PDB file of C-alpha atoms in Angstrom:
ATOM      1  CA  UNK A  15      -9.058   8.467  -5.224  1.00  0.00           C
ATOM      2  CA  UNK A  16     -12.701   9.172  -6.555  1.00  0.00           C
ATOM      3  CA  UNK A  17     -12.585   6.027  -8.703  1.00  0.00           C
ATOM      4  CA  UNK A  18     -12.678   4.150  -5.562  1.00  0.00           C
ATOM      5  CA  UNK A  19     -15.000   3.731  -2.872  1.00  0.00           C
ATOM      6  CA  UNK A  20     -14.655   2.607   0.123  1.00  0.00           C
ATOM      7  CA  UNK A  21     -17.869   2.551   3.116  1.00  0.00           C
ATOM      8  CA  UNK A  22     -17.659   3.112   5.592  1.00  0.00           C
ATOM      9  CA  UNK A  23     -15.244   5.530   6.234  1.00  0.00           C
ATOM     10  CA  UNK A  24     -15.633   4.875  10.095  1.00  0.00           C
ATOM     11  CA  UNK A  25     -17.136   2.220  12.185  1.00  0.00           C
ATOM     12  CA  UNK A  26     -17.012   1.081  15.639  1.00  0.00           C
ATOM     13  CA  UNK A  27     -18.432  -2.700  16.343  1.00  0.00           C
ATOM     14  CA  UNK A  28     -18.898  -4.541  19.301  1.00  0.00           C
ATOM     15  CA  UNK A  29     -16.348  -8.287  20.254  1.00  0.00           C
ATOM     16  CA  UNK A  30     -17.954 -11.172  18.350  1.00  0.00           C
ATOM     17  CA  UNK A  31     -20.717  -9.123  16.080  1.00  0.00           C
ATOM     18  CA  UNK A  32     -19.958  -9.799  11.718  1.00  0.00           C
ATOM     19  CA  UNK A  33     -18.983  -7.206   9.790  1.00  0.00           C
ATOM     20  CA  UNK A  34     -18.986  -6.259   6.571  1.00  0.00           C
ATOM     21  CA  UNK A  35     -16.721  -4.034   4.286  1.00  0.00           C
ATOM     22  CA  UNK A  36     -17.251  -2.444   0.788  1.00  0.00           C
ATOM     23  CA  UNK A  37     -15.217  -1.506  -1.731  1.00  0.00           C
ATOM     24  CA  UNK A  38     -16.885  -0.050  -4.758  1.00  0.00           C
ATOM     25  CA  UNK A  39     -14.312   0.317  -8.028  1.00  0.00           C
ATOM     26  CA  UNK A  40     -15.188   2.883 -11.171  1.00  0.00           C
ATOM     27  CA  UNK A  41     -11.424   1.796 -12.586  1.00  0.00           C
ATOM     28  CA  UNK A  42     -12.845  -1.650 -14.705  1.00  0.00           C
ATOM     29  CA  UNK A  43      -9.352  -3.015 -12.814  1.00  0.00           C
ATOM     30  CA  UNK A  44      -9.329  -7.131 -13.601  1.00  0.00           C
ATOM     31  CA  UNK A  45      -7.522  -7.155  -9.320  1.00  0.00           C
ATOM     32  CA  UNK A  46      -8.801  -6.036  -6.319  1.00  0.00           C
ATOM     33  CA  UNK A  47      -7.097  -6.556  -3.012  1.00  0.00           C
ATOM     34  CA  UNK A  48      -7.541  -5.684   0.447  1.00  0.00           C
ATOM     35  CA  UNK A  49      -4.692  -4.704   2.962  1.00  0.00           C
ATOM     36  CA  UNK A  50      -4.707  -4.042   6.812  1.00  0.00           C
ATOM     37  CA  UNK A  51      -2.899  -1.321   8.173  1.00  0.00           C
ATOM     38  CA  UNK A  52      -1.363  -1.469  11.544  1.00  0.00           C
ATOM     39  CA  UNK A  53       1.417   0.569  13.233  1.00  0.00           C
ATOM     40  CA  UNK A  54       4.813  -1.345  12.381  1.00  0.00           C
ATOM     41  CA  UNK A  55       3.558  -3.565  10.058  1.00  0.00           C
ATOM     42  CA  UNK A  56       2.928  -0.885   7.298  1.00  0.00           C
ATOM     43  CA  UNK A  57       0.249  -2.850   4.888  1.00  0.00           C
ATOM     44  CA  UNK A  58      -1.046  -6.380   4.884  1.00  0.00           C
ATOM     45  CA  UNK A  59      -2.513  -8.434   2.373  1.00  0.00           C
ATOM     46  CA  UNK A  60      -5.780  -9.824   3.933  1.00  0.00           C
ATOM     47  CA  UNK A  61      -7.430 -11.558   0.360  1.00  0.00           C
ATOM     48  CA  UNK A  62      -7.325 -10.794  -3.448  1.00  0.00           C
ATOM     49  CA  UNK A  63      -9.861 -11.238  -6.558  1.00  0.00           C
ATOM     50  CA  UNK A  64      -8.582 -11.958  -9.761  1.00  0.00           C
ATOM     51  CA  UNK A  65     -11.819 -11.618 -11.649  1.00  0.00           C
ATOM     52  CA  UNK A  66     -15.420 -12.314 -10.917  1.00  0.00           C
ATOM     53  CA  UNK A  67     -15.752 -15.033  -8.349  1.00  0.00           C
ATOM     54  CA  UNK A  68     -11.828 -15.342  -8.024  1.00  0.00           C
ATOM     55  CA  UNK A  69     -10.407 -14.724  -4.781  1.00  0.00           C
ATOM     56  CA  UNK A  70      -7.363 -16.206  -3.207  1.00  0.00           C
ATOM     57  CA  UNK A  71      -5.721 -15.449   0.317  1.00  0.00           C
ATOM     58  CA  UNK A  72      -3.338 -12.834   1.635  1.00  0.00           C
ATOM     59  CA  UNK A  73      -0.833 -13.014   4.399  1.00  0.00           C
ATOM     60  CA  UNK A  74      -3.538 -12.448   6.848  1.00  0.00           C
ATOM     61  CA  UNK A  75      -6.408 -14.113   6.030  1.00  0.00           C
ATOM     62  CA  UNK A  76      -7.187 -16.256   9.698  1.00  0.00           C
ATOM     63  CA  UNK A  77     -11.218 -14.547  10.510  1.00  0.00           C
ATOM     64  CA  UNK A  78     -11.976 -12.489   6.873  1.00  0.00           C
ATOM     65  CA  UNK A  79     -13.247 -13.755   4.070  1.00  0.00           C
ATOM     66  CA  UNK A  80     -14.102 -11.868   0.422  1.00  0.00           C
ATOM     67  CA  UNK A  81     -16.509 -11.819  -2.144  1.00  0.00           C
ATOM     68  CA  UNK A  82     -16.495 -10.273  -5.672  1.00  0.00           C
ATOM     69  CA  UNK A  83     -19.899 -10.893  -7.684  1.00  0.00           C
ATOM     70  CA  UNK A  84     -19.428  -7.758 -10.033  1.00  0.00           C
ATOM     71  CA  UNK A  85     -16.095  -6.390 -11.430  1.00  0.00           C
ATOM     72  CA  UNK A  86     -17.261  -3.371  -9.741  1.00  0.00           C
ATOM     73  CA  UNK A  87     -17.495  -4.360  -5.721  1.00  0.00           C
ATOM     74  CA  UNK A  88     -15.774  -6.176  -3.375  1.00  0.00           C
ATOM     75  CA  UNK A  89     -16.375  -7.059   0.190  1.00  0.00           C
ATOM     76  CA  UNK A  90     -14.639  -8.194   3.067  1.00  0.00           C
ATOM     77  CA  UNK A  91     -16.461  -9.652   5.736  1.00  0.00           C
ATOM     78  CA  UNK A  92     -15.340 -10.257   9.193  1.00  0.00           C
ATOM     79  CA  UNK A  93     -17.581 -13.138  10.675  1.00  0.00           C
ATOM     80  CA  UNK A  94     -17.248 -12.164  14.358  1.00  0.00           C
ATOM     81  CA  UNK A  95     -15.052  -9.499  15.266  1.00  0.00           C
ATOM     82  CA  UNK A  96     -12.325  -9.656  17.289  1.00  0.00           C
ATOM     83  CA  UNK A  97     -10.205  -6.574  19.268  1.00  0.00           C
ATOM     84  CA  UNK A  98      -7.376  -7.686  16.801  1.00  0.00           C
ATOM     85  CA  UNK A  99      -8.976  -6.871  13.853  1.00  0.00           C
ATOM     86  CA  UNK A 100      -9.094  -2.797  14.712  1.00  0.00           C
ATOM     87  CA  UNK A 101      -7.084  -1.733  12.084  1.00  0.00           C
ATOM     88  CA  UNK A 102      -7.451   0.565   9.065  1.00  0.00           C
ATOM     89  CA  UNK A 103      -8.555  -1.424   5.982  1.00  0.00           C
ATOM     90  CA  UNK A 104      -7.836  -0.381   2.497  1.00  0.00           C
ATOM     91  CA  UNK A 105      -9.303  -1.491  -0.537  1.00  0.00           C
ATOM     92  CA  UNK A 106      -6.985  -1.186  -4.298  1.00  0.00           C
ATOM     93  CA  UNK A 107      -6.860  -2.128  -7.338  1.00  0.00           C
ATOM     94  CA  UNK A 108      -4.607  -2.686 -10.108  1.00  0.00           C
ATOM     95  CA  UNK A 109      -3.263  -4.644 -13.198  1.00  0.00           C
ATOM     96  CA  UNK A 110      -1.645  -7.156 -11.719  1.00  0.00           C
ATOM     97  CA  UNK A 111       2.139  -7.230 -11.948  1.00  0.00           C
ATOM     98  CA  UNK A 112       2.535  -3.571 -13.121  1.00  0.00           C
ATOM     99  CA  UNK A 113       4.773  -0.365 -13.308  1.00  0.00           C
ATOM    100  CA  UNK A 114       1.195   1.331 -12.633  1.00  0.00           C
ATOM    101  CA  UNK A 115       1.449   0.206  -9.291  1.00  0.00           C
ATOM    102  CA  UNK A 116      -2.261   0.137  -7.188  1.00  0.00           C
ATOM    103  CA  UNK A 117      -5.272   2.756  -6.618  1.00  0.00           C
ATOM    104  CA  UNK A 118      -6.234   2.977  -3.014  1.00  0.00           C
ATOM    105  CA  UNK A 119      -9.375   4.185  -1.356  1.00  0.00           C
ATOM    106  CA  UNK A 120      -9.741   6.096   1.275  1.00  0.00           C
ATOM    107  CA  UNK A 121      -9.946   3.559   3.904  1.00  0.00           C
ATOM    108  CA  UNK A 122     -12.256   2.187   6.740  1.00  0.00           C
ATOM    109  CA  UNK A 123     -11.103   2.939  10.564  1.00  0.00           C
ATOM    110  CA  UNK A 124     -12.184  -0.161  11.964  1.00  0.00           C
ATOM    111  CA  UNK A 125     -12.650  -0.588  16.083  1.00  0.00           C
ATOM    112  CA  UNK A 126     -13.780  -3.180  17.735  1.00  0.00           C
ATOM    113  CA  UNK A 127     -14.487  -3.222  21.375  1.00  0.00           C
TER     114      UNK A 127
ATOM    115  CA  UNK B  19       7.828 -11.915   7.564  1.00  0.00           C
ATOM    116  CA  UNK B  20       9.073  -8.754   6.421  1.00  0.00           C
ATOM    117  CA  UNK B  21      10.178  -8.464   3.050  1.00  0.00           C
ATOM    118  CA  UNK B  22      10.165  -4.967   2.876  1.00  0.00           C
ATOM    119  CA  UNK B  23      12.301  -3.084   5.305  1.00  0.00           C
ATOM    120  CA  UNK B  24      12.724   0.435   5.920  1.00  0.00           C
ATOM    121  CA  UNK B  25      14.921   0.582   8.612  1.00  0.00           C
ATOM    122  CA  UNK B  26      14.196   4.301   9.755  1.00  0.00           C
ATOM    123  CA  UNK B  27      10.415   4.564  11.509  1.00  0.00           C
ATOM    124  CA  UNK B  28      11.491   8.406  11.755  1.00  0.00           C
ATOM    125  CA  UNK B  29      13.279  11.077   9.965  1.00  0.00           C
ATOM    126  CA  UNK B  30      13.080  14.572  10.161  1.00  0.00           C
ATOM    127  CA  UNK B  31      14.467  17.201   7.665  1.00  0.00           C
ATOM    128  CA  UNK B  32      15.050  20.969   7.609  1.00  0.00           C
ATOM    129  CA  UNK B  33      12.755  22.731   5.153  1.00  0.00           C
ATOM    130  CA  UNK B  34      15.039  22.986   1.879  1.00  0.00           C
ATOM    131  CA  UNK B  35      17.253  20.257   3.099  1.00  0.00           C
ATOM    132  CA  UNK B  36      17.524  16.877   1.506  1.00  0.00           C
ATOM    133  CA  UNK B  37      17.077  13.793   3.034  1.00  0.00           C
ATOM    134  CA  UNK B  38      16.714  10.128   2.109  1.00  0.00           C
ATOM    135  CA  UNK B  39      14.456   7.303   3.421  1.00  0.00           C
ATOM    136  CA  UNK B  40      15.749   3.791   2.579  1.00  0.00           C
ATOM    137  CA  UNK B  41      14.624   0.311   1.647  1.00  0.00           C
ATOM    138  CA  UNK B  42      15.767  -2.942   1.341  1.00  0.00           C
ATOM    139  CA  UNK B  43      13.941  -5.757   0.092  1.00  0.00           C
ATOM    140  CA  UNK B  44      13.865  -9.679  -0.543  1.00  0.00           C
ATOM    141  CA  UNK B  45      12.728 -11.359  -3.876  1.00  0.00           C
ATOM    142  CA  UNK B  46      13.397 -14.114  -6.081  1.00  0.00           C
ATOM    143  CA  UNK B  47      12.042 -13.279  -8.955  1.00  0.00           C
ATOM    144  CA  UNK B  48      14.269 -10.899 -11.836  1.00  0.00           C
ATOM    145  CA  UNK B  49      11.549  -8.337 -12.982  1.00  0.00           C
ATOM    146  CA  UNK B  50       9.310  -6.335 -10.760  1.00  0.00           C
ATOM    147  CA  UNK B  51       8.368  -2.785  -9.696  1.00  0.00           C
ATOM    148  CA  UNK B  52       9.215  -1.133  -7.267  1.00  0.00           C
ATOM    149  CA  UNK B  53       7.422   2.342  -5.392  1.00  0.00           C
ATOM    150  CA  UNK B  54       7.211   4.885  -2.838  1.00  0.00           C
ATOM    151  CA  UNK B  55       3.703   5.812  -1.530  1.00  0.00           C
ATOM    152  CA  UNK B  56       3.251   8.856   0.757  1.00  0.00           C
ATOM    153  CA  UNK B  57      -0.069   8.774   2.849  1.00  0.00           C
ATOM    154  CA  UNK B  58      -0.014  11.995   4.915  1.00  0.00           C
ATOM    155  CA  UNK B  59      -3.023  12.535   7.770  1.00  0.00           C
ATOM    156  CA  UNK B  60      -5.691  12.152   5.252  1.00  0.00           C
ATOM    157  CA  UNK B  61      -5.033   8.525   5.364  1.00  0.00           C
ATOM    158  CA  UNK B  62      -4.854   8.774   1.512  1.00  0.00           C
ATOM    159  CA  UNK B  63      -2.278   6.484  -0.382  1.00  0.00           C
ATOM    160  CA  UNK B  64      -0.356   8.870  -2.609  1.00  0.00           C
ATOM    161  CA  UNK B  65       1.923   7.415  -5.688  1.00  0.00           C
ATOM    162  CA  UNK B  66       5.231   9.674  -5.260  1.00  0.00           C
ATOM    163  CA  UNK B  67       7.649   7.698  -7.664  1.00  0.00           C
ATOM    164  CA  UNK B  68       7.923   3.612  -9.570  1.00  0.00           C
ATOM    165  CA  UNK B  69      11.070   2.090 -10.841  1.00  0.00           C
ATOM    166  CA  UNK B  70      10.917  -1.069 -13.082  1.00  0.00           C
ATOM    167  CA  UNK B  71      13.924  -3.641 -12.077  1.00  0.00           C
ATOM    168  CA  UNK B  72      14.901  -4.032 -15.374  1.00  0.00           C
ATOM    169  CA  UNK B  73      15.724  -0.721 -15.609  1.00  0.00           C
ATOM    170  CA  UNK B  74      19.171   0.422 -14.761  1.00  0.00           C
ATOM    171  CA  UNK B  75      18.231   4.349 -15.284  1.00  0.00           C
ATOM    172  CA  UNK B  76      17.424   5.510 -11.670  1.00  0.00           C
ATOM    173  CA  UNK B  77      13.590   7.341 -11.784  1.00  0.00           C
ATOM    174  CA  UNK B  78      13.143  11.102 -11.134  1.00  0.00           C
ATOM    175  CA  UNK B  79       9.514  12.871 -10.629  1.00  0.00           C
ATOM    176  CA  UNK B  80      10.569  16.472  -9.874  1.00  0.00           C
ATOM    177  CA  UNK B  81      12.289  16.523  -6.475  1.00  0.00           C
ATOM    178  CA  UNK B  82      11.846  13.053  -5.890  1.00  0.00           C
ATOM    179  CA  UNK B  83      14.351  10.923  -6.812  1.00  0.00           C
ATOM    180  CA  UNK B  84      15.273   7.006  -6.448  1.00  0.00           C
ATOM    181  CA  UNK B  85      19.016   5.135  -6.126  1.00  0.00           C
ATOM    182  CA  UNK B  86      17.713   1.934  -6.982  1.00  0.00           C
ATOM    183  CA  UNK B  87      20.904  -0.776  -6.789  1.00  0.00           C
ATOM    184  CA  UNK B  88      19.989  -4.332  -8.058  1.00  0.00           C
ATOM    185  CA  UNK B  89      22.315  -6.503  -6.872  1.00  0.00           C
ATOM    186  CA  UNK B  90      22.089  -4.943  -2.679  1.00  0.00           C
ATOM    187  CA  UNK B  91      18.305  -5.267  -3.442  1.00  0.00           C
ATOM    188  CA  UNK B  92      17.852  -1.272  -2.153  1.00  0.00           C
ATOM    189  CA  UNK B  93      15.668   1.146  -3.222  1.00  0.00           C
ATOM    190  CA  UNK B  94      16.195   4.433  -1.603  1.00  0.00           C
ATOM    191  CA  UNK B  95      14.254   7.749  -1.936  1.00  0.00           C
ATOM    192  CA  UNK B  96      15.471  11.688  -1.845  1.00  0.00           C
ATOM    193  CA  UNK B  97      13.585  14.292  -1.712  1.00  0.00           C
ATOM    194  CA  UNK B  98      15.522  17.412  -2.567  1.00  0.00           C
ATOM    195  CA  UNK B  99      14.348  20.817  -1.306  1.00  0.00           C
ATOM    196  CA  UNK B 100      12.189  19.195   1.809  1.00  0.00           C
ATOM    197  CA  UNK B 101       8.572  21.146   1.564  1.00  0.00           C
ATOM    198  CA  UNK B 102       6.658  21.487   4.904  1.00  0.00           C
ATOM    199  CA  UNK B 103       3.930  19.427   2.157  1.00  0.00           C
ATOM    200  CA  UNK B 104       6.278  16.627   2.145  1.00  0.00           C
ATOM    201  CA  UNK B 105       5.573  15.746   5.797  1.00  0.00           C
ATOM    202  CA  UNK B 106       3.904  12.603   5.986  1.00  0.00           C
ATOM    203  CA  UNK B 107       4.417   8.523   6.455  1.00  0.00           C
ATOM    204  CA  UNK B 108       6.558   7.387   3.272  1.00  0.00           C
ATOM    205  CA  UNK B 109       6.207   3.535   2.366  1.00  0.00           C
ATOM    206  CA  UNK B 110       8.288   1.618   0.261  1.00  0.00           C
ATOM    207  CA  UNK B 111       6.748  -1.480  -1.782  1.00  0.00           C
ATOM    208  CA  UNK B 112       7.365  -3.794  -4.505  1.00  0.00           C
ATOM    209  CA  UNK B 113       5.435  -6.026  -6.913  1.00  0.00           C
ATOM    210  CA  UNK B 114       5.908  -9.608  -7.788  1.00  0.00           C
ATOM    211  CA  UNK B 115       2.831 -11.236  -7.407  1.00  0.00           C
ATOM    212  CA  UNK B 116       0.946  -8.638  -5.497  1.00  0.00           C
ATOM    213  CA  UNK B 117       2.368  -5.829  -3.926  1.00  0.00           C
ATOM    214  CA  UNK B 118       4.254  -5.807  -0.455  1.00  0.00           C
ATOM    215  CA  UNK B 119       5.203  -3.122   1.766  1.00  0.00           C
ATOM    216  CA  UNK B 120       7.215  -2.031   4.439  1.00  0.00           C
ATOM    217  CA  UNK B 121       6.451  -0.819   7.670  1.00  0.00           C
ATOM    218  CA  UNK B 122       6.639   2.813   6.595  1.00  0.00           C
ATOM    219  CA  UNK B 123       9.087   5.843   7.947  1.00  0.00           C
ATOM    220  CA  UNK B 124       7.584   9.057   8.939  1.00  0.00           C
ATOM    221  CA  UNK B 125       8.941  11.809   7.656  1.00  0.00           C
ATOM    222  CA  UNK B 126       8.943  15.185   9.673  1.00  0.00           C
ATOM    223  CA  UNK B 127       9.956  18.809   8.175  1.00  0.00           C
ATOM    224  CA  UNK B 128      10.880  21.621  10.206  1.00  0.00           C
ATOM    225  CA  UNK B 129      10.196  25.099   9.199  1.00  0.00           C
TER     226      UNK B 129
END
Protein backbone atom coordinates (compact mmCIF):
# COMPACT_ATOMS: atom_id res chain seq x y z
CA UNK A 1 0.00 0.00 0.00
CA UNK A 2 1.84 3.32 -1.07
CA UNK A 3 0.69 5.05 2.12
CA UNK A 4 2.97 2.81 3.89
CA UNK A 5 6.50 2.26 3.98
CA UNK A 6 8.28 -0.19 5.06
CA UNK A 7 12.65 -0.42 4.69
CA UNK A 8 14.03 -2.48 4.09
CA UNK A 9 12.36 -4.64 1.94
CA UNK A 10 15.21 -7.32 2.45
CA UNK A 11 17.96 -7.81 4.87
CA UNK A 12 20.20 -10.47 5.93
CA UNK A 13 22.12 -9.90 9.51
CA UNK A 14 24.56 -11.77 11.21
CA UNK A 15 23.62 -13.94 15.20
CA UNK A 16 23.91 -11.30 17.93
CA UNK A 17 24.33 -7.90 15.64
CA UNK A 18 21.02 -5.01 16.51
CA UNK A 19 18.78 -4.30 14.09
CA UNK A 20 16.61 -1.88 13.23
CA UNK A 21 13.20 -1.70 11.33
CA UNK A 22 11.19 1.23 9.78
CA UNK A 23 7.93 1.80 9.13
CA UNK A 24 7.10 5.11 7.58
CA UNK A 25 3.01 5.95 7.58
CA UNK A 26 1.39 8.78 5.01
CA UNK A 27 -2.26 7.50 6.55
CA UNK A 28 -2.20 10.22 9.86
CA UNK A 29 -3.49 6.60 11.56
CA UNK A 30 -3.60 7.41 15.67
CA UNK A 31 -2.22 2.97 15.79
CA UNK A 32 0.57 1.44 14.46
CA UNK A 33 1.46 -2.16 15.09
CA UNK A 34 3.93 -4.57 14.09
CA UNK A 35 3.29 -8.37 13.37
CA UNK A 36 5.71 -11.34 12.61
CA UNK A 37 4.93 -13.69 10.08
CA UNK A 38 5.95 -17.24 10.31
CA UNK A 39 4.72 -20.43 8.55
CA UNK A 40 1.79 -21.85 10.85
CA UNK A 41 1.47 -19.15 12.98
CA UNK A 42 -0.09 -16.78 10.31
CA UNK A 43 0.59 -13.11 12.03
CA UNK A 44 1.93 -12.09 15.39
CA UNK A 45 1.63 -9.12 17.33
CA UNK A 46 5.26 -8.15 18.31
CA UNK A 47 4.39 -4.26 19.94
CA UNK A 48 1.78 -1.45 19.28
CA UNK A 49 1.75 2.58 19.52
CA UNK A 50 -1.21 4.25 20.46
CA UNK A 51 0.00 7.75 19.81
CA UNK A 52 3.27 9.54 20.08
CA UNK A 53 5.45 7.93 22.68
CA UNK A 54 2.71 5.18 23.41
CA UNK A 55 3.66 1.75 22.88
CA UNK A 56 2.51 -1.33 24.65
CA UNK A 57 3.46 -5.12 23.99
CA UNK A 58 2.23 -7.79 21.63
CA UNK A 59 2.12 -11.51 22.02
CA UNK A 60 5.70 -11.68 21.09
CA UNK A 61 7.52 -9.12 22.45
CA UNK A 62 10.68 -11.32 24.40
CA UNK A 63 14.09 -9.44 22.23
CA UNK A 64 12.12 -6.28 20.19
CA UNK A 65 11.41 -3.25 21.38
CA UNK A 66 9.52 -0.01 19.50
CA UNK A 67 9.69 3.49 19.25
CA UNK A 68 7.26 6.10 17.80
CA UNK A 69 8.61 9.86 18.09
CA UNK A 70 6.42 11.19 15.08
CA UNK A 71 2.86 10.05 14.13
CA UNK A 72 4.52 9.34 10.96
CA UNK A 73 7.38 6.47 11.81
CA UNK A 74 7.77 3.67 13.75
CA UNK A 75 10.61 1.37 14.47
CA UNK A 76 11.26 -1.89 15.72
CA UNK A 77 14.50 -2.68 16.90
CA UNK A 78 15.94 -6.01 17.54
CA UNK A 79 18.89 -5.56 20.12
CA UNK A 80 20.90 -8.64 19.09
CA UNK A 81 19.55 -10.89 16.67
CA UNK A 82 18.80 -14.18 17.08
CA UNK A 83 18.15 -17.21 14.20
CA UNK A 84 14.53 -17.08 15.68
CA UNK A 85 13.76 -13.84 14.77
CA UNK A 86 13.99 -14.64 10.69
CA UNK A 87 10.67 -13.97 9.92
CA UNK A 88 8.77 -11.55 7.67
CA UNK A 89 7.83 -8.38 9.60
CA UNK A 90 4.94 -6.23 8.73
CA UNK A 91 4.21 -2.90 9.75
CA UNK A 92 0.00 -1.53 9.80
CA UNK A 93 -1.95 0.77 10.82
CA UNK A 94 -5.39 1.47 11.70
CA UNK A 95 -8.20 3.08 13.87
CA UNK A 96 -8.22 1.04 16.51
CA UNK A 97 -11.23 -1.21 17.01
CA UNK A 98 -12.66 -0.76 13.45
CA UNK A 99 -14.80 -2.22 10.52
CA UNK A 100 -11.82 -0.53 8.42
CA UNK A 101 -9.75 -3.19 9.48
CA UNK A 102 -5.58 -2.42 9.08
CA UNK A 103 -3.19 -1.06 6.13
CA UNK A 104 -0.16 -3.21 5.71
CA UNK A 105 3.16 -2.53 4.12
CA UNK A 106 4.94 -4.41 2.12
CA UNK A 107 7.04 -6.16 4.55
CA UNK A 108 10.76 -6.77 5.58
CA UNK A 109 12.27 -10.48 4.87
CA UNK A 110 14.30 -10.69 7.79
CA UNK A 111 17.35 -13.52 8.06
CA UNK A 112 19.53 -13.93 10.47
CA UNK A 113 22.41 -16.26 10.34
CA UNK B 1 -2.52 -19.54 21.81
CA UNK B 2 -4.52 -19.63 18.84
CA UNK B 3 -7.56 -17.78 18.76
CA UNK B 4 -8.02 -17.82 15.29
CA UNK B 5 -8.27 -21.15 13.59
CA UNK B 6 -8.55 -22.08 10.13
CA UNK B 7 -8.50 -25.56 10.16
CA UNK B 8 -7.59 -26.16 6.36
CA UNK B 9 -3.62 -25.09 5.63
CA UNK B 10 -4.67 -26.17 1.93
CA UNK B 11 -7.45 -26.09 -0.48
CA UNK B 12 -7.52 -26.30 -3.98
CA UNK B 13 -10.45 -25.42 -6.38
CA UNK B 14 -11.31 -25.95 -10.05
CA UNK B 15 -11.33 -22.69 -12.00
CA UNK B 16 -15.19 -21.66 -11.91
CA UNK B 17 -15.81 -23.87 -8.99
CA UNK B 18 -16.70 -22.65 -5.56
CA UNK B 19 -15.06 -23.37 -2.58
CA UNK B 20 -15.01 -22.23 1.04
CA UNK B 21 -12.17 -21.64 3.56
CA UNK B 22 -13.33 -21.64 7.22
CA UNK B 23 -12.73 -20.02 10.57
CA UNK B 24 -13.46 -20.35 13.94
CA UNK B 25 -12.59 -18.07 16.56
CA UNK B 26 -12.55 -17.33 20.47
CA UNK B 27 -13.66 -13.96 22.09
CA UNK B 28 -15.30 -12.56 24.96
CA UNK B 29 -16.21 -9.53 24.05
CA UNK B 30 -19.99 -8.88 22.01
CA UNK B 31 -18.93 -6.40 19.19
CA UNK B 32 -16.00 -6.77 16.89
CA UNK B 33 -14.96 -7.16 13.23
CA UNK B 34 -14.21 -9.65 11.63
CA UNK B 35 -11.99 -10.12 7.93
CA UNK B 36 -10.45 -12.07 5.31
CA UNK B 37 -7.04 -10.87 3.97
CA UNK B 38 -5.53 -12.49 0.84
CA UNK B 39 -1.66 -11.96 0.50
CA UNK B 40 -0.70 -13.75 -2.75
CA UNK B 41 3.37 -14.03 -3.69
CA UNK B 42 3.81 -10.37 -3.55
CA UNK B 43 3.75 -10.69 0.13
CA UNK B 44 1.11 -7.87 0.00
CA UNK B 45 -1.83 -7.95 2.60
CA UNK B 46 -4.96 -7.60 0.50
CA UNK B 47 -8.53 -6.63 2.28
CA UNK B 48 -10.99 -9.20 0.40
CA UNK B 49 -14.17 -8.81 2.69
CA UNK B 50 -15.19 -7.31 6.83
CA UNK B 51 -18.24 -8.28 8.72
CA UNK B 52 -19.25 -6.30 11.90
CA UNK B 53 -20.62 -8.86 14.76
CA UNK B 54 -23.45 -6.94 15.34
CA UNK B 55 -24.56 -7.47 12.15
CA UNK B 56 -26.74 -10.39 11.38
CA UNK B 57 -26.76 -9.59 7.39
CA UNK B 58 -23.94 -11.90 6.05
CA UNK B 59 -21.29 -9.45 3.81
CA UNK B 60 -20.92 -9.86 0.01
CA UNK B 61 -18.02 -8.01 -2.17
CA UNK B 62 -18.70 -9.45 -5.65
CA UNK B 63 -17.82 -13.16 -5.59
CA UNK B 64 -16.76 -13.14 -2.21
CA UNK B 65 -19.04 -13.93 0.21
CA UNK B 66 -19.11 -14.60 4.20
CA UNK B 67 -21.55 -17.14 6.46
CA UNK B 68 -20.79 -15.48 9.52
CA UNK B 69 -22.81 -17.54 12.56
CA UNK B 70 -22.57 -15.79 16.02
CA UNK B 71 -23.35 -18.08 18.41
CA UNK B 72 -20.64 -21.22 16.73
CA UNK B 73 -18.23 -18.19 16.65
CA UNK B 74 -17.46 -19.10 12.60
CA UNK B 75 -16.74 -17.01 9.98
CA UNK B 76 -16.43 -18.76 6.73
CA UNK B 77 -15.51 -17.43 3.23
CA UNK B 78 -16.77 -18.49 -0.55
CA UNK B 79 -15.52 -17.52 -3.35
CA UNK B 80 -17.85 -18.27 -6.21
CA UNK B 81 -16.50 -18.67 -9.76
CA UNK B 82 -12.69 -19.58 -8.46
CA UNK B 83 -10.30 -17.17 -10.80
CA UNK B 84 -6.73 -18.52 -11.44
CA UNK B 85 -6.22 -14.56 -9.62
CA UNK B 86 -7.73 -15.91 -6.58
CA UNK B 87 -4.75 -18.20 -5.88
CA UNK B 88 -3.05 -17.11 -2.94
CA UNK B 89 -2.72 -17.59 1.16
CA UNK B 90 -6.28 -16.46 2.60
CA UNK B 91 -6.20 -15.34 6.41
CA UNK B 92 -8.94 -14.96 8.60
CA UNK B 93 -8.77 -12.25 11.56
CA UNK B 94 -10.76 -10.44 13.99
CA UNK B 95 -10.62 -7.24 16.06
CA UNK B 96 -11.18 -6.69 19.69
CA UNK B 97 -8.43 -4.92 20.95
CA UNK B 98 -6.03 -5.31 18.12
CA UNK B 99 -6.39 -7.57 15.44
CA UNK B 100 -5.59 -11.44 15.55
CA UNK B 101 -5.15 -13.89 12.93
CA UNK B 102 -5.07 -17.28 12.00
CA UNK B 103 -2.54 -19.33 10.63
CA UNK B 104 -3.74 -18.82 7.07
CA UNK B 105 -5.03 -21.58 4.30
CA UNK B 106 -3.58 -21.55 0.92
CA UNK B 107 -5.71 -21.58 -1.63
CA UNK B 108 -4.76 -23.30 -5.04
CA UNK B 109 -6.86 -23.00 -8.49
CA UNK B 110 -6.54 -25.29 -11.23
CA UNK B 111 -7.02 -24.27 -14.74
Amino acid sequence: DAGITQSPRHKVTETGTPVTLRCHQTENHRYMYWYRQDPGHGLRLIHYSYGVKDTDKGEVSDGYSVSRSKTEDFLLTLESATSSQTSVYFCATGLGQSLLGYTFGSGTRLTVV
Amino acid sequence: AQTVTQSQPEMSVQEAETVTLSCTYDTSESDYYLFWYKQPPSRQMILVIRQEAYKQQNATENRFSVNFQKAAKSFSLKISDSQLGDAAMYFCAYIDNDMRFGAGTRLTVKP
